[in-house]
PDB file of C-alpha atoms in Angstrom:
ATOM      1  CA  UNK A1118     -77.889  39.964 -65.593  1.00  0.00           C
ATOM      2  CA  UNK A1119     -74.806  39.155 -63.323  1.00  0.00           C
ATOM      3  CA  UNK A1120     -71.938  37.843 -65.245  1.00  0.00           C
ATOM      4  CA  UNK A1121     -72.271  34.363 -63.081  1.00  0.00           C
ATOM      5  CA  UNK A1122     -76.109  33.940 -64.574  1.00  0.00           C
ATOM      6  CA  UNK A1123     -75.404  35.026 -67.878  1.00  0.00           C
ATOM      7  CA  UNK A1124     -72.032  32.489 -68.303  1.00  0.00           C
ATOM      8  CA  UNK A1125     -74.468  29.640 -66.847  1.00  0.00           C
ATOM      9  CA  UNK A1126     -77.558  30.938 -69.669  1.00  0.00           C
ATOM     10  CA  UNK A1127     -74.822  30.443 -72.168  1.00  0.00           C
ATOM     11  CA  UNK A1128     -73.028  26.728 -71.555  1.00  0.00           C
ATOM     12  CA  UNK A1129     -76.714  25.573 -71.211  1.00  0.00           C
ATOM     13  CA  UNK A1130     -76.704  27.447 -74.855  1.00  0.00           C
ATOM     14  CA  UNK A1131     -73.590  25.815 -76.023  1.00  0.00           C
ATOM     15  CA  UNK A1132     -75.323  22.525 -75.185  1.00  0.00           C
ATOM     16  CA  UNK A1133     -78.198  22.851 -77.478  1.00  0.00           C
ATOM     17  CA  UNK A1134     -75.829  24.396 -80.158  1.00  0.00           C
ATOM     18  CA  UNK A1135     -72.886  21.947 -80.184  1.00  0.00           C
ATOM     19  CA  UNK A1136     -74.160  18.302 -79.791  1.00  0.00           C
ATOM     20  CA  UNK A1137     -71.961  15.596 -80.333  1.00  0.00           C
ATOM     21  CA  UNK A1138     -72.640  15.343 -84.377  1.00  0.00           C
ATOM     22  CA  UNK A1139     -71.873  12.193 -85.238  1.00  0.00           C
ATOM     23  CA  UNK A1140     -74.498  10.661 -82.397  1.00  0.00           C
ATOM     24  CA  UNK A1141     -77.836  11.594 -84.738  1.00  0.00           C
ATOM     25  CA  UNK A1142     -76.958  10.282 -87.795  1.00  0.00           C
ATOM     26  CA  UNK A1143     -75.113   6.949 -86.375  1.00  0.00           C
ATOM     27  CA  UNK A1144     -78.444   6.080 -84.661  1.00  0.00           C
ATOM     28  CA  UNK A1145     -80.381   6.805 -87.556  1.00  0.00           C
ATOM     29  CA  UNK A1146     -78.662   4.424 -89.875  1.00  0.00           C
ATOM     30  CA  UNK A1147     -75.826   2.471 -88.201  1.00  0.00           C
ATOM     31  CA  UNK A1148     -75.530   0.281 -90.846  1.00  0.00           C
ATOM     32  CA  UNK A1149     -74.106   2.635 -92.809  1.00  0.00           C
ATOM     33  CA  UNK A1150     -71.734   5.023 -90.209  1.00  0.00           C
ATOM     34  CA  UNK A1151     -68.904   4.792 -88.159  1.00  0.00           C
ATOM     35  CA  UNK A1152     -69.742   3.515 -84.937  1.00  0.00           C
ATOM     36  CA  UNK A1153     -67.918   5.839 -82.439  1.00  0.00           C
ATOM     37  CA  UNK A1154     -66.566   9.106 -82.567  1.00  0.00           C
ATOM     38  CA  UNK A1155     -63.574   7.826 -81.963  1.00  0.00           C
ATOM     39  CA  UNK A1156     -60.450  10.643 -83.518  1.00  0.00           C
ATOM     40  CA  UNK A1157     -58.673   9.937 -86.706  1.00  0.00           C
ATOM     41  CA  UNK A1158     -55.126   9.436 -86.413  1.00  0.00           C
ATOM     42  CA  UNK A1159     -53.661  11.981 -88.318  1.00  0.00           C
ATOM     43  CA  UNK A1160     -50.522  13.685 -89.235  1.00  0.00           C
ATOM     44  CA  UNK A1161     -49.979  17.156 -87.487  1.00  0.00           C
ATOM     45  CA  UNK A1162     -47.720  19.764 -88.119  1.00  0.00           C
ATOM     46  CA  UNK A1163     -44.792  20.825 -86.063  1.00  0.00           C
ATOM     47  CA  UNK A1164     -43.434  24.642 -86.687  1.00  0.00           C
ATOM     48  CA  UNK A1165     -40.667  25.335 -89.153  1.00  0.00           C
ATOM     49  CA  UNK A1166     -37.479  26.751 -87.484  1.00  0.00           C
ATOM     50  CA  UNK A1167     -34.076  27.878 -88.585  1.00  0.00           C
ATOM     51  CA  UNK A1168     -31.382  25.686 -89.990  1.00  0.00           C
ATOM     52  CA  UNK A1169     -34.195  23.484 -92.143  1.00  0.00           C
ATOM     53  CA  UNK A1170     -33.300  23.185 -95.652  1.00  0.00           C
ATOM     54  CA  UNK A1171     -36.800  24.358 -97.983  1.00  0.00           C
ATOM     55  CA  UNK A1172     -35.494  22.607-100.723  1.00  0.00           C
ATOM     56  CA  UNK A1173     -36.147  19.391 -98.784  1.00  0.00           C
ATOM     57  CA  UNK A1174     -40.286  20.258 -98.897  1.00  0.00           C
ATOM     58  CA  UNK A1175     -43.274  20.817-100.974  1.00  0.00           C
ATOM     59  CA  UNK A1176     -44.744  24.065 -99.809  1.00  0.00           C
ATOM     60  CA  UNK A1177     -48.157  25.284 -99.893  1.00  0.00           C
ATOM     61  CA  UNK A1178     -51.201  27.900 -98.461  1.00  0.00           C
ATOM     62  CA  UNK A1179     -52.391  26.766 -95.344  1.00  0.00           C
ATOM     63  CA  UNK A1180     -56.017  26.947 -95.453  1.00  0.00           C
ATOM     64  CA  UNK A1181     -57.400  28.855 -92.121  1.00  0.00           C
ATOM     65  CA  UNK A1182     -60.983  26.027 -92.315  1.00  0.00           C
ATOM     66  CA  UNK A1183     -62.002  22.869 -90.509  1.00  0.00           C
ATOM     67  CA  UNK A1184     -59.547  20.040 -90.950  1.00  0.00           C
ATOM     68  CA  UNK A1185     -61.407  17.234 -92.639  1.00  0.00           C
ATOM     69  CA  UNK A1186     -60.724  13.045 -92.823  1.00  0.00           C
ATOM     70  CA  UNK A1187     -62.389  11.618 -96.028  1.00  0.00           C
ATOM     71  CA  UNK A1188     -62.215   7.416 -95.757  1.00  0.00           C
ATOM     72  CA  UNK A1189     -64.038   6.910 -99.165  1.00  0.00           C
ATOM     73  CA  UNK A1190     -67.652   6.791 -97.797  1.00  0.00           C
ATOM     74  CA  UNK A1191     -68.198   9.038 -94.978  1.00  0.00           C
ATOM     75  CA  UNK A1192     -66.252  12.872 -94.079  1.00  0.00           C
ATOM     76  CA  UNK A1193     -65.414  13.299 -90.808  1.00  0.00           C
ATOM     77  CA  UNK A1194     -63.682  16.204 -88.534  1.00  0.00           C
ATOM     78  CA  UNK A1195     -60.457  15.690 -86.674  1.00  0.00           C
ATOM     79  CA  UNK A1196     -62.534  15.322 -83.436  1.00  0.00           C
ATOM     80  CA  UNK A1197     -63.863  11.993 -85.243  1.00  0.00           C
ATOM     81  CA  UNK A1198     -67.757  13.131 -85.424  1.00  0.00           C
ATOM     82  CA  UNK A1199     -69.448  12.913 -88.719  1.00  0.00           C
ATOM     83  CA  UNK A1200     -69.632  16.058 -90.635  1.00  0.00           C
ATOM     84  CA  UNK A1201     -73.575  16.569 -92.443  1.00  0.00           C
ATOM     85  CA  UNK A1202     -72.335  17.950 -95.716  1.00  0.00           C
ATOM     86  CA  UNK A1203     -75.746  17.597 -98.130  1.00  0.00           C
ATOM     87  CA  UNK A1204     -75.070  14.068-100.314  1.00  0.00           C
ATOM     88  CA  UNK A1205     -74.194  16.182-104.148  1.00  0.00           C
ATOM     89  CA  UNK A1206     -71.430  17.394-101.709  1.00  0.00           C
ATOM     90  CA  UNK A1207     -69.335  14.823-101.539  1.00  0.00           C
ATOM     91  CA  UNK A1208     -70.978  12.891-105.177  1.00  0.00           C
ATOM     92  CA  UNK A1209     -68.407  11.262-106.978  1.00  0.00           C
ATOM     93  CA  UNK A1210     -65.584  11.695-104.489  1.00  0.00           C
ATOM     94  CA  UNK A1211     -62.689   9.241-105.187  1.00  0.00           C
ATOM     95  CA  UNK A1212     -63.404   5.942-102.694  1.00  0.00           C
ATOM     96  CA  UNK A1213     -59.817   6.772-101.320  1.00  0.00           C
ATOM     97  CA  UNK A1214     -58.682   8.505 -97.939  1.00  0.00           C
ATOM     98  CA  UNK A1215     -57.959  11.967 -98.268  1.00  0.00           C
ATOM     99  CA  UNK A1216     -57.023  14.214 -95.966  1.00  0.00           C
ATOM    100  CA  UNK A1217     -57.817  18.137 -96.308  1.00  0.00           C
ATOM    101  CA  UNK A1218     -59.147  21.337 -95.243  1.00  0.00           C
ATOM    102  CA  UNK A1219     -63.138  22.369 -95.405  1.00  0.00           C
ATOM    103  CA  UNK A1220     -63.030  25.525 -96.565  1.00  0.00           C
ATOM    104  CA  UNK A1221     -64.831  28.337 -97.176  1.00  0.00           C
ATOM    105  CA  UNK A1222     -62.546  31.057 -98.789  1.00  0.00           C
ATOM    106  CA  UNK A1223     -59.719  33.150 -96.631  1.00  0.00           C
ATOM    107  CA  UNK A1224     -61.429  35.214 -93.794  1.00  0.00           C
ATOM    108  CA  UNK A1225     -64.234  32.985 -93.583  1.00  0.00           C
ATOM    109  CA  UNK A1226     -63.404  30.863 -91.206  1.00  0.00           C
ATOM    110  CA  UNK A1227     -66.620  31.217 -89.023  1.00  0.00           C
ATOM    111  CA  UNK A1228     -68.724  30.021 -92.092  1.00  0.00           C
ATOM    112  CA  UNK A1229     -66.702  27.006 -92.717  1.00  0.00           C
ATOM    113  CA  UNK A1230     -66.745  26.295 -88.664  1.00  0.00           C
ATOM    114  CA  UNK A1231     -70.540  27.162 -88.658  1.00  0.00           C
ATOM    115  CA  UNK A1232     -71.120  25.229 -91.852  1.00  0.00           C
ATOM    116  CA  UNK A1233     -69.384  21.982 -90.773  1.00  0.00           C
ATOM    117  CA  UNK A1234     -71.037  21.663 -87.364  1.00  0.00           C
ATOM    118  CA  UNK A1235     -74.580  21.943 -88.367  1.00  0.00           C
ATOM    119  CA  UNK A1236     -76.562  18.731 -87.742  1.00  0.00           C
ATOM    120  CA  UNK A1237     -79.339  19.610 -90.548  1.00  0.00           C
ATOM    121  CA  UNK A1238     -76.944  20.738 -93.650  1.00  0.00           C
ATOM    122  CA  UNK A1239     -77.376  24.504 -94.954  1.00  0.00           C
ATOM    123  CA  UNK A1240     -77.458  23.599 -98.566  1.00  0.00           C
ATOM    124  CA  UNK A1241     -76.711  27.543 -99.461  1.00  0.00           C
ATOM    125  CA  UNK A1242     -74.326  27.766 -97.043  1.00  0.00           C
ATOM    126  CA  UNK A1243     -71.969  24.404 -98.137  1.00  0.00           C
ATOM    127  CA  UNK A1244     -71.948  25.780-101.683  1.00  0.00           C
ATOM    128  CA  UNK A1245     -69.223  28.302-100.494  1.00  0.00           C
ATOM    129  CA  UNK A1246     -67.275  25.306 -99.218  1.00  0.00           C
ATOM    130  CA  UNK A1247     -64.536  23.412-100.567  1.00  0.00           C
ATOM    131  CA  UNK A1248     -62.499  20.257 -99.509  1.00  0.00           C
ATOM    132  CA  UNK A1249     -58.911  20.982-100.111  1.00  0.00           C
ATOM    133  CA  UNK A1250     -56.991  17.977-100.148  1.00  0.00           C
ATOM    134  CA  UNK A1251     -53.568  17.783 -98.919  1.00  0.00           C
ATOM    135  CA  UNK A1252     -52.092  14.480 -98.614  1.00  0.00           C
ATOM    136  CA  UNK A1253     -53.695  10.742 -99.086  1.00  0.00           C
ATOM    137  CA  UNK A1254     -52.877   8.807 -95.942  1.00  0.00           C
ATOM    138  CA  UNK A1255     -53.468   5.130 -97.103  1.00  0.00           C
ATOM    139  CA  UNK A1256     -51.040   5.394-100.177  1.00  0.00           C
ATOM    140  CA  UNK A1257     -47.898   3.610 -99.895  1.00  0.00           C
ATOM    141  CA  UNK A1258     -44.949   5.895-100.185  1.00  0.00           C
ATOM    142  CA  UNK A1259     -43.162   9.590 -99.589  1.00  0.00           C
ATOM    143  CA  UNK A1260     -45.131  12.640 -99.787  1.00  0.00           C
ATOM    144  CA  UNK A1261     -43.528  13.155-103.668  1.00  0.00           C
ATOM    145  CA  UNK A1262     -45.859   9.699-104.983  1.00  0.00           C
ATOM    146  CA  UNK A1263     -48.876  10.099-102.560  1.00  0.00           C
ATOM    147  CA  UNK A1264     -49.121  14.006-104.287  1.00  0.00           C
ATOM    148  CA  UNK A1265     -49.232  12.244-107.640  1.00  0.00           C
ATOM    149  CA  UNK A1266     -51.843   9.999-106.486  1.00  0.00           C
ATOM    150  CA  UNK A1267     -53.963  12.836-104.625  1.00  0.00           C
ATOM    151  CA  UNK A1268     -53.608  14.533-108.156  1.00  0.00           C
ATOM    152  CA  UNK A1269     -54.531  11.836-110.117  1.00  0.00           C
ATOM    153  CA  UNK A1270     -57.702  11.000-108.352  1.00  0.00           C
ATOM    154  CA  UNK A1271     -59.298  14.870-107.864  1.00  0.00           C
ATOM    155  CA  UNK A1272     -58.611  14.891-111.679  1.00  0.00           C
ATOM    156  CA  UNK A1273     -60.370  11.997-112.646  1.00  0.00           C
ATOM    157  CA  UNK A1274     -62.894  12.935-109.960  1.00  0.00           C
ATOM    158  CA  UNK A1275     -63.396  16.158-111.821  1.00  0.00           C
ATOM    159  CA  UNK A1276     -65.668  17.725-108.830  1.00  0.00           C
ATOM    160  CA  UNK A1277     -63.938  20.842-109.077  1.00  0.00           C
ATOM    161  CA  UNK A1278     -66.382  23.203-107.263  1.00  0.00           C
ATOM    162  CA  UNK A1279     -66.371  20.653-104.174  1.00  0.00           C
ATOM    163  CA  UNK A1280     -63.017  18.894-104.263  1.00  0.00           C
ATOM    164  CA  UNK A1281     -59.808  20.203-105.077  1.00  0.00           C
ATOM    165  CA  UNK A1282     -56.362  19.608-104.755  1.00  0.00           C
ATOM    166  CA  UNK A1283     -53.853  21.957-102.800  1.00  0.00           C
ATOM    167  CA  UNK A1284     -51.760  23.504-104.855  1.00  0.00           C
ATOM    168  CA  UNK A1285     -48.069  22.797-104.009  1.00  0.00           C
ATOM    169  CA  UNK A1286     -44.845  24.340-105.161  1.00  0.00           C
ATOM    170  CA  UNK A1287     -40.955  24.037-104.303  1.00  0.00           C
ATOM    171  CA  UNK A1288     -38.983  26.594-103.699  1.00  0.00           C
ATOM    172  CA  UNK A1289     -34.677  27.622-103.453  1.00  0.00           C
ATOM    173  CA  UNK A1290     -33.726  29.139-100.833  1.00  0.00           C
ATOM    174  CA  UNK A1291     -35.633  30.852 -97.398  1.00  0.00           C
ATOM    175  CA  UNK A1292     -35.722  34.372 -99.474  1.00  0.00           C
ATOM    176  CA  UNK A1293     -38.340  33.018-101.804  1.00  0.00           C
ATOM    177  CA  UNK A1294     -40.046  30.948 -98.633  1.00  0.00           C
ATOM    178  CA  UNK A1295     -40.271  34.285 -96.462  1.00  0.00           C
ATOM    179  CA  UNK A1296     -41.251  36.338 -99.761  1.00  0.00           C
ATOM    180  CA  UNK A1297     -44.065  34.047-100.143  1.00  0.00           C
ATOM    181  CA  UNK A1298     -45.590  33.595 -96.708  1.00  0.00           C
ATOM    182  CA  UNK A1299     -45.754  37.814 -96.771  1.00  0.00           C
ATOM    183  CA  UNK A1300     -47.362  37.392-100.409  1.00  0.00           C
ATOM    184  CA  UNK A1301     -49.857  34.606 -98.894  1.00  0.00           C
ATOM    185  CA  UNK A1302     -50.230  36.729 -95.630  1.00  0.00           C
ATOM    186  CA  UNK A1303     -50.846  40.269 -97.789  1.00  0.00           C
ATOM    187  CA  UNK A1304     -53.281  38.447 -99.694  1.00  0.00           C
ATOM    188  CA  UNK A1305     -55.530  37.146 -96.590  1.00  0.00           C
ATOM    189  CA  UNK A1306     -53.862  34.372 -95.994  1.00  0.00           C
ATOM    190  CA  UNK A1307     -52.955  32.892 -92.784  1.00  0.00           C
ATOM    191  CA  UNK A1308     -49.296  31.005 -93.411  1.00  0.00           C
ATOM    192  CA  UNK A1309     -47.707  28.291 -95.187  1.00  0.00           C
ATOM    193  CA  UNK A1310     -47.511  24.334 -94.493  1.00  0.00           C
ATOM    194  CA  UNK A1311     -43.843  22.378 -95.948  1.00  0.00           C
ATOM    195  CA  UNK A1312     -44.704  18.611 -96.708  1.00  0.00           C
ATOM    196  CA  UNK A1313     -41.469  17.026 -96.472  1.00  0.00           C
ATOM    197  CA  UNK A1314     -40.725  15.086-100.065  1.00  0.00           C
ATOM    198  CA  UNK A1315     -39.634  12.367 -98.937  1.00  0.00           C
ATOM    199  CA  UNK A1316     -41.691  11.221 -96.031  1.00  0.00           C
ATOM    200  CA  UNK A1317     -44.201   8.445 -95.262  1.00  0.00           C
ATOM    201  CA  UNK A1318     -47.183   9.296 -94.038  1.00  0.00           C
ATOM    202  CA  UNK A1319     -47.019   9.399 -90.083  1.00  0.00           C
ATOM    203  CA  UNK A1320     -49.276  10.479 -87.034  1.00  0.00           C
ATOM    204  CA  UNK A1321     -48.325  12.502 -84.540  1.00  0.00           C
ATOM    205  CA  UNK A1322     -46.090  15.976 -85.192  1.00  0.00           C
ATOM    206  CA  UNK A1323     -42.216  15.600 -86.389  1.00  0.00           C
ATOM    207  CA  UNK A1324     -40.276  17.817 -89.353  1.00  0.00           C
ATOM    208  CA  UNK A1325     -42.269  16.084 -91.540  1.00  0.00           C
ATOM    209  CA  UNK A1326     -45.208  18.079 -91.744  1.00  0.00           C
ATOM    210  CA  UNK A1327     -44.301  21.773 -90.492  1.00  0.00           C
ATOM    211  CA  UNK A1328     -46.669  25.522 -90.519  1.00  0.00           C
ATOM    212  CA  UNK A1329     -45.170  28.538 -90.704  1.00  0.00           C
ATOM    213  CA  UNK A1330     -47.000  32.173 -90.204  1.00  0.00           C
ATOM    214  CA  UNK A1331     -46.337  35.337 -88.962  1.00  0.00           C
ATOM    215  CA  UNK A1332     -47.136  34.855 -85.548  1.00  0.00           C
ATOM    216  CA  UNK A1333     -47.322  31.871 -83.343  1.00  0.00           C
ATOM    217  CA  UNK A1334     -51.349  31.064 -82.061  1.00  0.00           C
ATOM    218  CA  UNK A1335     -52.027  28.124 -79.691  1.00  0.00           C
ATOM    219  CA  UNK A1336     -55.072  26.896 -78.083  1.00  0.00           C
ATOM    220  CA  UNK A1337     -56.448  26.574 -74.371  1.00  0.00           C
ATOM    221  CA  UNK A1338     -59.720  25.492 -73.018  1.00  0.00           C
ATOM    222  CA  UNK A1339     -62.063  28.119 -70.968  1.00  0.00           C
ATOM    223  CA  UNK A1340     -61.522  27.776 -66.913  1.00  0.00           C
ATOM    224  CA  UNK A1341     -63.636  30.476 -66.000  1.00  0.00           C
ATOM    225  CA  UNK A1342     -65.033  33.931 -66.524  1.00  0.00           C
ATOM    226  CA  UNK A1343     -63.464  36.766 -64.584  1.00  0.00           C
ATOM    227  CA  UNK A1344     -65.462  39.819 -63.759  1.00  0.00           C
ATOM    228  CA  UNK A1345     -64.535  43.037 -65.622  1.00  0.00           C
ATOM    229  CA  UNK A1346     -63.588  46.267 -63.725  1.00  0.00           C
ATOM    230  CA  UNK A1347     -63.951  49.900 -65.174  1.00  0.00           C
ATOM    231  CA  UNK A1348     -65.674  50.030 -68.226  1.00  0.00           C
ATOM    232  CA  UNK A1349     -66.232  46.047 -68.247  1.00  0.00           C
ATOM    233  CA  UNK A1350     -68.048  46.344 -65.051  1.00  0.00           C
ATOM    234  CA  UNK A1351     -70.468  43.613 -65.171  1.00  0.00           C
ATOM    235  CA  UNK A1352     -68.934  42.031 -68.459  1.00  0.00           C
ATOM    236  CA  UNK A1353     -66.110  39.186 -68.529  1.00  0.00           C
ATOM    237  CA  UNK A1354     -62.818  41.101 -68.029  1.00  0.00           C
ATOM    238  CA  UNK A1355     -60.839  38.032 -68.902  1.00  0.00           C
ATOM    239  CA  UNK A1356     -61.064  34.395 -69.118  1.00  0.00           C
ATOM    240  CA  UNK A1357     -59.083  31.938 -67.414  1.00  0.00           C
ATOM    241  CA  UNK A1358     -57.855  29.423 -69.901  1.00  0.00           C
ATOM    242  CA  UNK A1359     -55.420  26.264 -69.484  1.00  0.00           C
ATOM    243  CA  UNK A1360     -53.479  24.697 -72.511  1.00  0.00           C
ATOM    244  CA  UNK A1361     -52.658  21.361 -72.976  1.00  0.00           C
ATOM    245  CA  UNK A1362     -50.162  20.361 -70.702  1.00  0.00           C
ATOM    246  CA  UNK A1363     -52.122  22.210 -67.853  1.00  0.00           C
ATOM    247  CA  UNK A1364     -50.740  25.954 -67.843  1.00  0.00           C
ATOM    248  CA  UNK A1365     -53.166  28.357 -67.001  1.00  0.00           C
ATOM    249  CA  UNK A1366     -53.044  32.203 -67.635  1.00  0.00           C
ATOM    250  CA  UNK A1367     -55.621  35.095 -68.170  1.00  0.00           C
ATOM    251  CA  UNK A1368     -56.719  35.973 -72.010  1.00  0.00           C
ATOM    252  CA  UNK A1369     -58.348  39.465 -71.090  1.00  0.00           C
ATOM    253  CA  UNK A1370     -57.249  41.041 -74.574  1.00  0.00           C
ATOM    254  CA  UNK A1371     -59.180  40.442 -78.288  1.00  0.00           C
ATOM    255  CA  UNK A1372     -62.314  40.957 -77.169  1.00  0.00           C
ATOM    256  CA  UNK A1373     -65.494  42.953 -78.943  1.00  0.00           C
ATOM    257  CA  UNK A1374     -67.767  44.269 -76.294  1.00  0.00           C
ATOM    258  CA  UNK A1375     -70.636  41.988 -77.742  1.00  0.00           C
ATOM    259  CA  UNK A1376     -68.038  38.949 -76.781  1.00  0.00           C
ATOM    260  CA  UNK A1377     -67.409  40.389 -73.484  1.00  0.00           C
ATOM    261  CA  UNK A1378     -71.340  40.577 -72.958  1.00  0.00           C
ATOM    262  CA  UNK A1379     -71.329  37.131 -74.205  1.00  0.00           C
ATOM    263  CA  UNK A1380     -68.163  35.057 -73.605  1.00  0.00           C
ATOM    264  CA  UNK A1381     -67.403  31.936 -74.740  1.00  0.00           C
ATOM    265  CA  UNK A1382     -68.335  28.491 -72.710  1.00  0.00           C
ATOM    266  CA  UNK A1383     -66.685  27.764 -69.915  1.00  0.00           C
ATOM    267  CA  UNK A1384     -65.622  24.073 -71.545  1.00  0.00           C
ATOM    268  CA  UNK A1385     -64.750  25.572 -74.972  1.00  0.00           C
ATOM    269  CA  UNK A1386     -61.528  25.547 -76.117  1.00  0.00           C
ATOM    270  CA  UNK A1387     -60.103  29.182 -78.000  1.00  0.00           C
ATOM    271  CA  UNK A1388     -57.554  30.545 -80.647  1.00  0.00           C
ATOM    272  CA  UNK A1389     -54.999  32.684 -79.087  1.00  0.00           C
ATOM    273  CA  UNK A1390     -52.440  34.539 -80.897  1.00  0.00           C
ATOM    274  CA  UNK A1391     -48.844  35.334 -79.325  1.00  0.00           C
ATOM    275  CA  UNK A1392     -45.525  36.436 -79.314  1.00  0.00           C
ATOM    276  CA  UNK A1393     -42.878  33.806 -77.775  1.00  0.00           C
ATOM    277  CA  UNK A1394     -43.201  32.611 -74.454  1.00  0.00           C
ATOM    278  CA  UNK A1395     -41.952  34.070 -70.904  1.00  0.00           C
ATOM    279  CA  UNK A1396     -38.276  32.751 -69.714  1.00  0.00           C
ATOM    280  CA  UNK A1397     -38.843  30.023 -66.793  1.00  0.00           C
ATOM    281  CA  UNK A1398     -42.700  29.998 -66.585  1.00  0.00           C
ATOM    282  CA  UNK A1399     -43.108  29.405 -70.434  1.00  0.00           C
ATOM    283  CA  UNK A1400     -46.586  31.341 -70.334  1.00  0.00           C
ATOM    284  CA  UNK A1401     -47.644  32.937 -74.060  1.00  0.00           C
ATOM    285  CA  UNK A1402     -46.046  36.642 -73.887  1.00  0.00           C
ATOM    286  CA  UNK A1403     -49.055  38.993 -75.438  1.00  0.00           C
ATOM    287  CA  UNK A1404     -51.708  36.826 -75.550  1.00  0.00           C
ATOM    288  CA  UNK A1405     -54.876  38.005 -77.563  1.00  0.00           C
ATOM    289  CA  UNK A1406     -57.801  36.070 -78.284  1.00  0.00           C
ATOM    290  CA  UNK A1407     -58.684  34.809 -81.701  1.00  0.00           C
ATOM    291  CA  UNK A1408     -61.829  33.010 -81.657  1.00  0.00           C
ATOM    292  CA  UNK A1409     -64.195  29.662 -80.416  1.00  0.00           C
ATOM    293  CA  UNK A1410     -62.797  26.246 -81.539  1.00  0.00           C
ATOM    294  CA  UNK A1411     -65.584  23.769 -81.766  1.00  0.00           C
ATOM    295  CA  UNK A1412     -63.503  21.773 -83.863  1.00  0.00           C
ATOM    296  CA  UNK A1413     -61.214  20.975 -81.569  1.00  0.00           C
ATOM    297  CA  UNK A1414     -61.163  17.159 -80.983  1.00  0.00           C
ATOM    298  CA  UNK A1415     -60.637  17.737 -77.294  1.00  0.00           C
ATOM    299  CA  UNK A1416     -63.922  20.400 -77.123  1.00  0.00           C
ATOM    300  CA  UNK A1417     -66.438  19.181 -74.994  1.00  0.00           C
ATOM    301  CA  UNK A1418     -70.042  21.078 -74.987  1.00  0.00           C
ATOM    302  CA  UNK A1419     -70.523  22.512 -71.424  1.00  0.00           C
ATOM    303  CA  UNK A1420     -71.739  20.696 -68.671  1.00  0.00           C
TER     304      UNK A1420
END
């Protein structure tokens, strides 16, 4: 099969596998859902720099899962579709917004993404999952009283093998900030997040809500499939991705052979990973692919 017929065999795929999730369950019982898919308006996290002071922030793990939106009756992704999780799953959940990570354990991201988009809930599956709650974005305050709240209410929830708080620390100086992002990173991990203290709870990205990890990862939507040469002949040598403010660039390195038999939609959006940026063109400098991201809010099922 040419690569041209076997892209087109897999967006029709994509279709089947990736409906729009909250559509089902909103028509079902209305009464009782949101009634668009509308996104959440959430805090998102800039990147920590030089010249920031650490004792200014709570720091913590950041959880590599499927960023979740809890509004006290129904869970939700970031993309604004409901998420199927079976009903003990979120039992006795406090009635406040939270504001966390699905999660299925560190290296297991493809579970929690797999997990989270089903339409018909694994029950086996979601008992590997966790919410891990990181902020509360309807209490009044800085970060410093909306953690005592969050802590208050998973406590009192006492749901610990769904719902639990992330644990949050501060620290000195950058020594014991770089020490433990390579502890975190050693251990599995994927990076650190710094809450500042002091700060309200705002959408959008500022220094109030910052990642750090070893190396910078971004994410672009699929353009096109370009034919493999060499050993690839008659695979996808590449893919043709643009990012978010319209760059586009090939992403020909990553790949298993099964995923160059079998790339990903054209229409899906992918995790890159990369080193800086080129001067004047500002293209990713060493850009390997990660992985699918059908949790992106912008992902659209091919067409």
């Amino acid at each position: 099969m040419s690569i041209q017929r076997r892209a087109l065999l897999l967006a029709c795929l994509g279709m089947a596998a990736l409906p729009a999730l909250g559509a089902a369950q909103s028509a079902a019982n209305p009464a009782t859902q949101p009634a668009a898919t509308s996104a959440p308006a959430l805090q998102l996290a800039g990147r920590w720099r030089a010249g920031l002071d650490v004792r200014d922030y709570w720091v913590s793990e950041k959880y590599d899962g499927v960023r979740g939106v809890w509004d006290g009756r129904t869970l939700r992704t970031r993309g604004g579709e409901t998420v199927h999780a079976p009903a003990w799953f979120t039992a006795g959940w406090p009635t406040e917004a939270m504001d966390g990570e699905l999660w299925a354990g560190r290296g297991a991201f493809g579970h929690a993404q797999s997990t989270v988009l089903r339409q018909q809930p694994d029950d086996a599956a979601w008992r590997r999952m966790r919410f891990m709650v990181f902020d509360m974005p309807a209490q009044p305050g800085g970060f410093d009283t909306r953690l005592k709240a969050l802590n208050t209410a998973i406590a009192q929830a006492n749901r610990p093998t769904t719902l639990q708080a992330v644990p949050q620390q501060r620290l000195a100086d950058d020594a014991q900030l770089q020490a433990l992002l390579r502890a975190v990173v050693r251990g599995g991990g994927e990076g650190l997040m710094l809450h500042r203290a002091d700060s309200l709870y705002r959408t959008g990205r500022s220094d109030e809500l910052l990642k750090l990890k070893e190396h910078e990862d971004a994410e672009a939507r699929v353009v096109a499939h370009l034919p493999g040469q060499g050993k690839y002949e008659g695979a996808m040598g590449a893919l043709l991705v643009e990012t978010r403010d319209g760059q586009r660039f090939r992403l020909g390195s990553g790949f298993s052979d099964a995923q160059r038999a079998a790339p990903p939609p054209i229409g899906s959006w992918v995790t890159y990973r990369y080193r800086g940026v080129h001067a004047g063109s500002g293209l990713p400098r060493f850009a390997t692919f990660v992985r699918v991201r059908a949790d992106e809010p912008q992902y659209r099922a091919p067409r």
